Amino acid sequence: MKSSLKYSLWIAGLLSVLAVAFLPGPTLKEKIETALQHYLDHYPQEKIYLQTDKDYYAAGGTVWFKAYITSDYLPTPISTILYAELLNTKGKVLQRLELPIKDGGAWGDFDLSPDMHPGDYRIRAYTMWMLNFDPAFLYKKDIHIFEPGTPPPASNGENIPSDFAVQFFPEGGDLVDSLQSLVAFKGIDQDGFPEDVKGKITDGQGRFIDSIYAVHDGMGSFHLTPLPGQTYQALMTNSSGKTKTFELQAAKSSGVVMHIIPDRNNRLFFQVKRSSNIGTEFNNLYLAAQIGGHLVYYAPIDFSQGYSGGMIPVDKDPAGIMQITLFTPEGIPLAERLAFVKNKDALLPLTLQKDSVSLQPRGKNVFTLDIPDTLTGNFSVAVTDAGQVQQTPERDNIISHLLLTSDIKGYVYDPAWYFRNNNEATNHGLDLVMLTNGWRRFVWQKILNDQFPEVKLPPEMQGIQVSGQAFDRKGPLKNGKITMMLRAPADTLTYFISGATQPNGYFEIGNLDFHDSATLYYQSQDTLHKGRSVTVRFLSSPASQNYELLHTPVHPWQPVRDATLNNYLTQAVERNNIQKYINSRSVLLKEVNVTARRIPETKKLEDRYTTGMFKSDDGYTFDLTRQNLPYISIFQYLQGRVAGLMISGGPMSPSVRWRGGTPGFFLDEVPVSAEDIANVPVNDIALVKVYRPPFYGGFGGGSGAIAIYTKKGGDEDYSPGKGFDKIRIPGYSIVRQFYSPDYAVNKKVNELPDKRATLYWNPDLKIDSTSHQVTFSFYNTDITKRMRIIIEGISNNGKIGRIEEVAGEQTVGRSDQKDLGAVSGK
């Protein structure tokens, strides 16, 4: 009986093992979905777009810009710091800015030196997280900087590129014998710009096959059915009459081809064919389509009839590039191509009301931007003198970049052209861009086999950070605490920061917010374990390291050498002279004679440092600006100087009592603890005020208060941090405010000539959450007769908006909704 039971149990166990062994594994669709979700969760991609006030500049001017940072169509939740750089054509970083990202936006400026060498330059922007991936996807915008007052020479045709190349791209990737394929081509000149080409296709024996010609920006397409064993060439001629021969890639003897047919009704039709000589090898295939890492279509392909086709519904898909891939059942890609999905829901319709337009010299202009159906968002506006700043022809804008060029590695000439309308020629040109470029955010073979990018740089999710490793005599400081005082002169800030150490001694303190630079003062002592000597080794910020990033040729848009450009450069000379005059005058104010009694030095010091209730004179005041004191803490100094103030305990952890209670403690009028004040270097203190109880300037003043004020620049004998270790750390770059004159008030500076090319720049338009509107105003210059207004932005739910209008003589104000209409189908 027992042996029978054991045998039954053995059989049951064996059957269960076999059942598990033969359970079906995940389907290809499940593998694709899992891989994409893992990629989105652990390697989310960020995109950046910059709106600048102009597309070309003169030395001595300023590049004003607003950055928009998104991830998965929404304002990024990943990074909190943006890095923006100005580079020359050799890739040397001339300026680097570190800017805070708030709600997916950041803004700054590059100050161009008056003696800056004229030529081509590049603006590059990225987050630290983006450096983990292909540097080709970092944002870049190329600009040209002219010499003021020097009109550029007109082109005489001598430097027109004569050499050219033509690239050929079979749809899906391969030519296959006896199967008709669509072949796209792209002609480029020696500088990489589009080249208008035409020619003919011949076979290996020179027999004519077809005539071909470019239909837009050097691109075109033709159909070809390769014959077994045959080769093909293209004899092409460029616009200068130069002729060259290019070999087409050899066709495979067997395989599959995929053909995608987009139509203007927002539909994509597909057709898949296979060779007749491969038997049942490719009997069952799978077609998958993804947009932005989201699987939006999946379908099996059954070749029982020799071919298969269908329609990919895209009306509910997000706008952008769709990657369509044909897989084997094992997940091996056989064919792939891109298609573009236009979806009106991706765009935010903007309306600009001209409340008041004045072209009189220094006349006031008022505009109202209406943004329907959104509560919050990031928007910026640039108003330029159309008589000095040319309109850039179909260059990259916020729509074309975030939806198109940010997802492909190749260079796209005039990308905004493809969003001007929704007609057949525009859509065909956009499909040619899809056929001649590849999507390479990831490679299918890698992510389907769990091969993902190596992350070396974590996302900066906590703003400016201080990190390092603390050691005591035994090694890494385990589970200790590091306390430091931070002084940021640019923001007149002084406060304490602290961080716990991990078992390996590492610590990290984040969410610091200051500009320019700050000095950290710290004592070599463990604040949790008194008396233990501690050394600190700070880690350098990755931002301070010099990364060798991919450098591609600079392709700035060159404005037409006409009267508009000459006017801009001529006025640039006077603008620079005016700025030089302003900078040379330390004060532009009317002299005022004042007769008054002499103010005591202590009173001057109090007026400089104290505000509100802290100005009370009911107590004791100590001026330390002229003293070099030997005390470890301020409490040692105060002992015996204030009647009834009882101080006991150690100097760094005192017990303070006054009239039966504990007074409040304030550092630069911010409530702190007694230990925080004890850690302030005594020679960093300018003023101490001890208030009699009760003190109404803050919480905890029932038993009086002790307020200390740290020194500012200019205080006598200021030698900060004596006896303390210190380190200097970089902060956010200081961002200047755009100067917009107010001619309604009488100011000396308003007597100067006004020849501004940028009339108004606001990188942070504040939208009223109730009315969905924002009104902005500015004054005209002395010379502007036409002005161009460009507004771009992103709503909090990820919709993209852009509007461009021109107001002035011989123009009719128009809303540049053609960029929107293309995607929205208008």
PDB file of C-alpha atoms in Angstrom, residues 482-635:
ATOM      1  CA  ILE A 482      27.386  66.125   8.288  1.00  0.00           C
ATOM      2  CA  THR A 483      26.249  69.703   8.949  1.00  0.00           C
ATOM      3  CA  MET A 484      27.480  72.649   6.899  1.00  0.00           C
ATOM      4  CA  MET A 485      26.762  76.332   6.506  1.00  0.00           C
ATOM      5  CA  LEU A 486      26.117  77.576   2.979  1.00  0.00           C
ATOM      6  CA  ARG A 487      26.739  81.180   1.973  1.00  0.00           C
ATOM      7  CA  ALA A 488      25.548  82.357  -1.448  1.00  0.00           C
ATOM      8  CA  PRO A 489      26.572  86.018  -1.976  1.00  0.00           C
ATOM      9  CA  ALA A 490      24.627  86.462  -5.218  1.00  0.00           C
ATOM     10  CA  ASP A 491      21.382  85.685  -3.388  1.00  0.00           C
ATOM     11  CA  THR A 492      22.506  87.108  -0.020  1.00  0.00           C
ATOM     12  CA  LEU A 493      21.612  83.734   1.483  1.00  0.00           C
ATOM     13  CA  THR A 494      23.080  81.983   4.498  1.00  0.00           C
ATOM     14  CA  TYR A 495      21.601  78.780   5.851  1.00  0.00           C
ATOM     15  CA  PHE A 496      22.501  75.389   7.274  1.00  0.00           C
ATOM     16  CA  ILE A 497      22.335  72.104   5.413  1.00  0.00           C
ATOM     17  CA  SER A 498      22.878  68.627   6.782  1.00  0.00           C
ATOM     18  CA  GLY A 499      22.857  65.075   5.547  1.00  0.00           C
ATOM     19  CA  ALA A 500      23.111  61.620   7.074  1.00  0.00           C
ATOM     20  CA  THR A 501      25.964  59.361   6.073  1.00  0.00           C
ATOM     21  CA  GLN A 502      25.364  55.859   4.799  1.00  0.00           C
ATOM     22  CA  PRO A 503      27.244  52.813   6.151  1.00  0.00           C
ATOM     23  CA  ASN A 504      29.961  53.493   3.548  1.00  0.00           C
ATOM     24  CA  GLY A 505      30.264  57.126   4.664  1.00  0.00           C
ATOM     25  CA  TYR A 506      28.611  58.597   1.587  1.00  0.00           C
ATOM     26  CA  PHE A 507      26.173  61.464   1.974  1.00  0.00           C
ATOM     27  CA  GLU A 508      24.048  63.500  -0.407  1.00  0.00           C
ATOM     28  CA  ILE A 509      22.242  66.782   0.210  1.00  0.00           C
ATOM     29  CA  GLY A 510      19.859  67.955  -2.502  1.00  0.00           C
ATOM     30  CA  ASN A 511      17.300  70.617  -3.382  1.00  0.00           C
ATOM     31  CA  LEU A 512      19.764  73.484  -2.945  1.00  0.00           C
ATOM     32  CA  ASP A 513      18.721  76.664  -4.691  1.00  0.00           C
ATOM     33  CA  PHE A 514      21.227  79.466  -5.230  1.00  0.00           C
ATOM     34  CA  HIS A 515      22.898  81.342  -8.081  1.00  0.00           C
ATOM     35  CA  ASP A 516      26.445  81.841  -9.296  1.00  0.00           C
ATOM     36  CA  SER A 517      28.376  80.025  -6.563  1.00  0.00           C
ATOM     37  CA  ALA A 518      28.337  79.370  -2.853  1.00  0.00           C
ATOM     38  CA  THR A 519      30.841  78.565  -0.167  1.00  0.00           C
ATOM     39  CA  LEU A 520      30.271  75.615   2.150  1.00  0.00           C
ATOM     40  CA  TYR A 521      31.820  75.867   5.615  1.00  0.00           C
ATOM     41  CA  TYR A 522      32.133  72.693   7.617  1.00  0.00           C
ATOM     42  CA  GLN A 523      33.915  71.507  10.721  1.00  0.00           C
ATOM     43  CA  SER A 524      35.928  68.310  10.797  1.00  0.00           C
ATOM     44  CA  GLN A 525      33.760  66.855  13.524  1.00  0.00           C
ATOM     45  CA  ASP A 526      30.944  64.298  13.571  1.00  0.00           C
ATOM     46  CA  THR A 527      27.877  66.113  14.861  1.00  0.00           C
ATOM     47  CA  LEU A 528      26.267  62.873  16.067  1.00  0.00           C
ATOM     48  CA  HIS A 529      29.286  61.567  17.882  1.00  0.00           C
ATOM     49  CA  LYS A 530      30.862  64.528  19.632  1.00  0.00           C
ATOM     50  CA  GLY A 531      34.612  64.781  19.617  1.00  0.00           C
ATOM     51  CA  ARG A 532      35.263  62.385  16.744  1.00  0.00           C
ATOM     52  CA  SER A 533      37.525  63.968  14.141  1.00  0.00           C
ATOM     53  CA  VAL A 534      36.066  63.653  10.673  1.00  0.00           C
ATOM     54  CA  THR A 535      37.453  64.389   7.234  1.00  0.00           C
ATOM     55  CA  VAL A 536      35.218  64.989   4.229  1.00  0.00           C
ATOM     56  CA  ARG A 537      35.966  64.189   0.603  1.00  0.00           C
ATOM     57  CA  PHE A 538      33.555  65.970  -1.705  1.00  0.00           C
ATOM     58  CA  LEU A 539      32.566  64.479  -5.050  1.00  0.00           C
ATOM     59  CA  SER A 540      32.737  66.689  -8.125  1.00  0.00           C
ATOM     60  CA  SER A 541      29.518  67.359  -9.955  1.00  0.00           C
ATOM     61  CA  PRO A 542      29.210  65.605 -13.332  1.00  0.00           C
ATOM     62  CA  ALA A 543      28.329  69.010 -14.768  1.00  0.00           C
ATOM     63  CA  SER A 544      31.833  70.239 -14.042  1.00  0.00           C
ATOM     64  CA  GLN A 545      33.412  67.452 -16.071  1.00  0.00           C
ATOM     65  CA  ASN A 546      34.303  68.047 -19.696  1.00  0.00           C
ATOM     66  CA  TYR A 547      32.296  65.535 -21.703  1.00  0.00           C
ATOM     67  CA  GLU A 548      33.416  64.637 -25.183  1.00  0.00           C
ATOM     68  CA  LEU A 549      30.080  64.725 -26.975  1.00  0.00           C
ATOM     69  CA  LEU A 550      29.378  63.896 -30.584  1.00  0.00           C
ATOM     70  CA  HIS A 551      30.163  66.874 -32.778  1.00  0.00           C
ATOM     71  CA  THR A 552      28.359  67.128 -36.107  1.00  0.00           C
ATOM     72  CA  PRO A 553      28.887  69.792 -38.796  1.00  0.00           C
ATOM     73  CA  VAL A 554      27.324  73.163 -38.003  1.00  0.00           C
ATOM     74  CA  HIS A 555      24.523  74.078 -40.407  1.00  0.00           C
ATOM     75  CA  PRO A 556      23.250  77.579 -39.526  1.00  0.00           C
ATOM     76  CA  TRP A 557      20.555  79.246 -41.543  1.00  0.00           C
ATOM     77  CA  GLN A 558      22.110  82.046 -43.564  1.00  0.00           C
ATOM     78  CA  PRO A 559      19.850  85.095 -43.898  1.00  0.00           C
ATOM     79  CA  VAL A 560      19.470  86.713 -47.289  1.00  0.00           C
ATOM     80  CA  ARG A 561      21.975  89.517 -47.879  1.00  0.00           C
ATOM     81  CA  ASP A 562      19.401  92.255 -48.281  1.00  0.00           C
ATOM     82  CA  ALA A 563      18.400  95.649 -46.859  1.00  0.00           C
ATOM     83  CA  THR A 564      16.838  94.017 -43.768  1.00  0.00           C
ATOM     84  CA  LEU A 565      20.092  92.349 -42.741  1.00  0.00           C
ATOM     85  CA  ASN A 566      22.134  95.449 -43.550  1.00  0.00           C
ATOM     86  CA  ASN A 567      19.764  97.540 -41.425  1.00  0.00           C
ATOM     87  CA  TYR A 568      20.181  95.127 -38.519  1.00  0.00           C
ATOM     88  CA  LEU A 569      23.980  95.226 -38.690  1.00  0.00           C
ATOM     89  CA  THR A 570      24.077  99.014 -39.074  1.00  0.00           C
ATOM     90  CA  GLN A 571      21.835  99.523 -36.059  1.00  0.00           C
ATOM     91  CA  ALA A 572      23.907  96.981 -34.105  1.00  0.00           C
ATOM     92  CA  VAL A 573      26.815  99.433 -34.055  1.00  0.00           C
ATOM     93  CA  GLU A 574      24.684 102.101 -32.381  1.00  0.00           C
ATOM     94  CA  ARG A 575      23.140  99.556 -30.005  1.00  0.00           C
ATOM     95  CA  ASN A 576      26.598  98.479 -28.863  1.00  0.00           C
ATOM     96  CA  ASN A 577      27.704 102.086 -28.395  1.00  0.00           C
ATOM     97  CA  ILE A 578      24.619 102.837 -26.296  1.00  0.00           C
ATOM     98  CA  GLN A 579      25.204  99.765 -24.148  1.00  0.00           C
ATOM     99  CA  LYS A 580      28.846 100.724 -23.696  1.00  0.00           C
ATOM    100  CA  TYR A 581      27.762 104.203 -22.585  1.00  0.00           C
ATOM    101  CA  ILE A 582      25.282 102.778 -20.073  1.00  0.00           C
ATOM    102  CA  ASN A 583      27.868 100.382 -18.670  1.00  0.00           C
ATOM    103  CA  SER A 584      30.372 103.200 -18.236  1.00  0.00           C
ATOM    104  CA  ARG A 585      27.960 105.224 -16.146  1.00  0.00           C
ATOM    105  CA  SER A 586      27.713 103.767 -12.676  1.00  0.00           C
ATOM    106  CA  VAL A 587      24.660 105.888 -11.832  1.00  0.00           C
ATOM    107  CA  LEU A 588      22.223 107.608 -14.190  1.00  0.00           C
ATOM    108  CA  LEU A 589      20.357 109.617 -11.575  1.00  0.00           C
ATOM    109  CA  LYS A 590      19.858 113.317 -10.947  1.00  0.00           C
ATOM    110  CA  GLU A 591      22.061 114.707  -8.219  1.00  0.00           C
ATOM    111  CA  VAL A 592      20.234 115.442  -4.991  1.00  0.00           C
ATOM    112  CA  ASN A 593      21.723 117.452  -2.138  1.00  0.00           C
ATOM    113  CA  VAL A 594      20.740 116.109   1.283  1.00  0.00           C
ATOM    114  CA  THR A 595      21.388 117.828   4.594  1.00  0.00           C
ATOM    115  CA  ALA A 596      20.894 115.594   7.613  1.00  0.00           C
ATOM    116  CA  ARG A 597      22.324 114.751  10.984  1.00  0.00           C
ATOM    117  CA  ARG A 598      25.036 112.117  11.209  1.00  0.00           C
ATOM    118  CA  ILE A 599      23.632 108.612  11.642  1.00  0.00           C
ATOM    119  CA  PRO A 600      25.424 106.401  14.186  1.00  0.00           C
ATOM    120  CA  GLU A 601      27.346 103.481  12.644  1.00  0.00           C
ATOM    121  CA  THR A 602      25.374 100.901  14.636  1.00  0.00           C
ATOM    122  CA  LYS A 603      22.113 102.395  13.405  1.00  0.00           C
ATOM    123  CA  LYS A 604      23.382 102.222   9.816  1.00  0.00           C
ATOM    124  CA  LEU A 605      24.268  98.585  10.355  1.00  0.00           C
ATOM    125  CA  GLU A 606      20.808  97.796  11.734  1.00  0.00           C
ATOM    126  CA  ASP A 607      19.141  99.576   8.829  1.00  0.00           C
ATOM    127  CA  ARG A 608      21.219  97.518   6.434  1.00  0.00           C
ATOM    128  CA  TYR A 609      20.437  94.163   7.981  1.00  0.00           C
ATOM    129  CA  THR A 610      17.142  94.221   9.883  1.00  0.00           C
ATOM    130  CA  THR A 611      13.565  94.371   8.636  1.00  0.00           C
ATOM    131  CA  GLY A 612      10.085  94.603  10.175  1.00  0.00           C
ATOM    132  CA  MET A 613       9.797  93.709  13.857  1.00  0.00           C
ATOM    133  CA  PHE A 614      13.507  92.893  13.925  1.00  0.00           C
ATOM    134  CA  LYS A 615      14.217  96.641  13.848  1.00  0.00           C
ATOM    135  CA  SER A 616      13.021  96.861  17.466  1.00  0.00           C
ATOM    136  CA  ASP A 617      15.523  98.557  19.799  1.00  0.00           C
ATOM    137  CA  ASP A 618      14.116  96.937  22.954  1.00  0.00           C
ATOM    138  CA  GLY A 619      17.226  94.963  23.833  1.00  0.00           C
ATOM    139  CA  TYR A 620      20.925  94.717  23.112  1.00  0.00           C
ATOM    140  CA  THR A 621      22.804  95.307  19.867  1.00  0.00           C
ATOM    141  CA  PHE A 622      26.354  94.120  19.111  1.00  0.00           C
ATOM    142  CA  ASP A 623      28.319  95.272  16.052  1.00  0.00           C
ATOM    143  CA  LEU A 624      30.949  92.652  15.167  1.00  0.00           C
ATOM    144  CA  THR A 625      32.002  94.033  11.784  1.00  0.00           C
ATOM    145  CA  ARG A 626      35.150  95.664  13.201  1.00  0.00           C
ATOM    146  CA  GLN A 627      36.186  92.855  15.519  1.00  0.00           C
ATOM    147  CA  ASN A 628      38.316  89.775  15.028  1.00  0.00           C
ATOM    148  CA  LEU A 629      37.104  87.484  17.789  1.00  0.00           C
ATOM    149  CA  PRO A 630      38.771  84.307  19.132  1.00  0.00           C
ATOM    150  CA  TYR A 631      35.539  82.561  20.217  1.00  0.00           C
ATOM    151  CA  ILE A 632      34.434  79.123  18.999  1.00  0.00           C
ATOM    152  CA  SER A 633      30.760  80.092  19.016  1.00  0.00           C
ATOM    153  CA  ILE A 634      28.719  83.259  19.418  1.00  0.00           C
ATOM    154  CA  PHE A 635      27.380  81.996  22.755  1.00  0.00           C
TER     155      PHE A 635
END
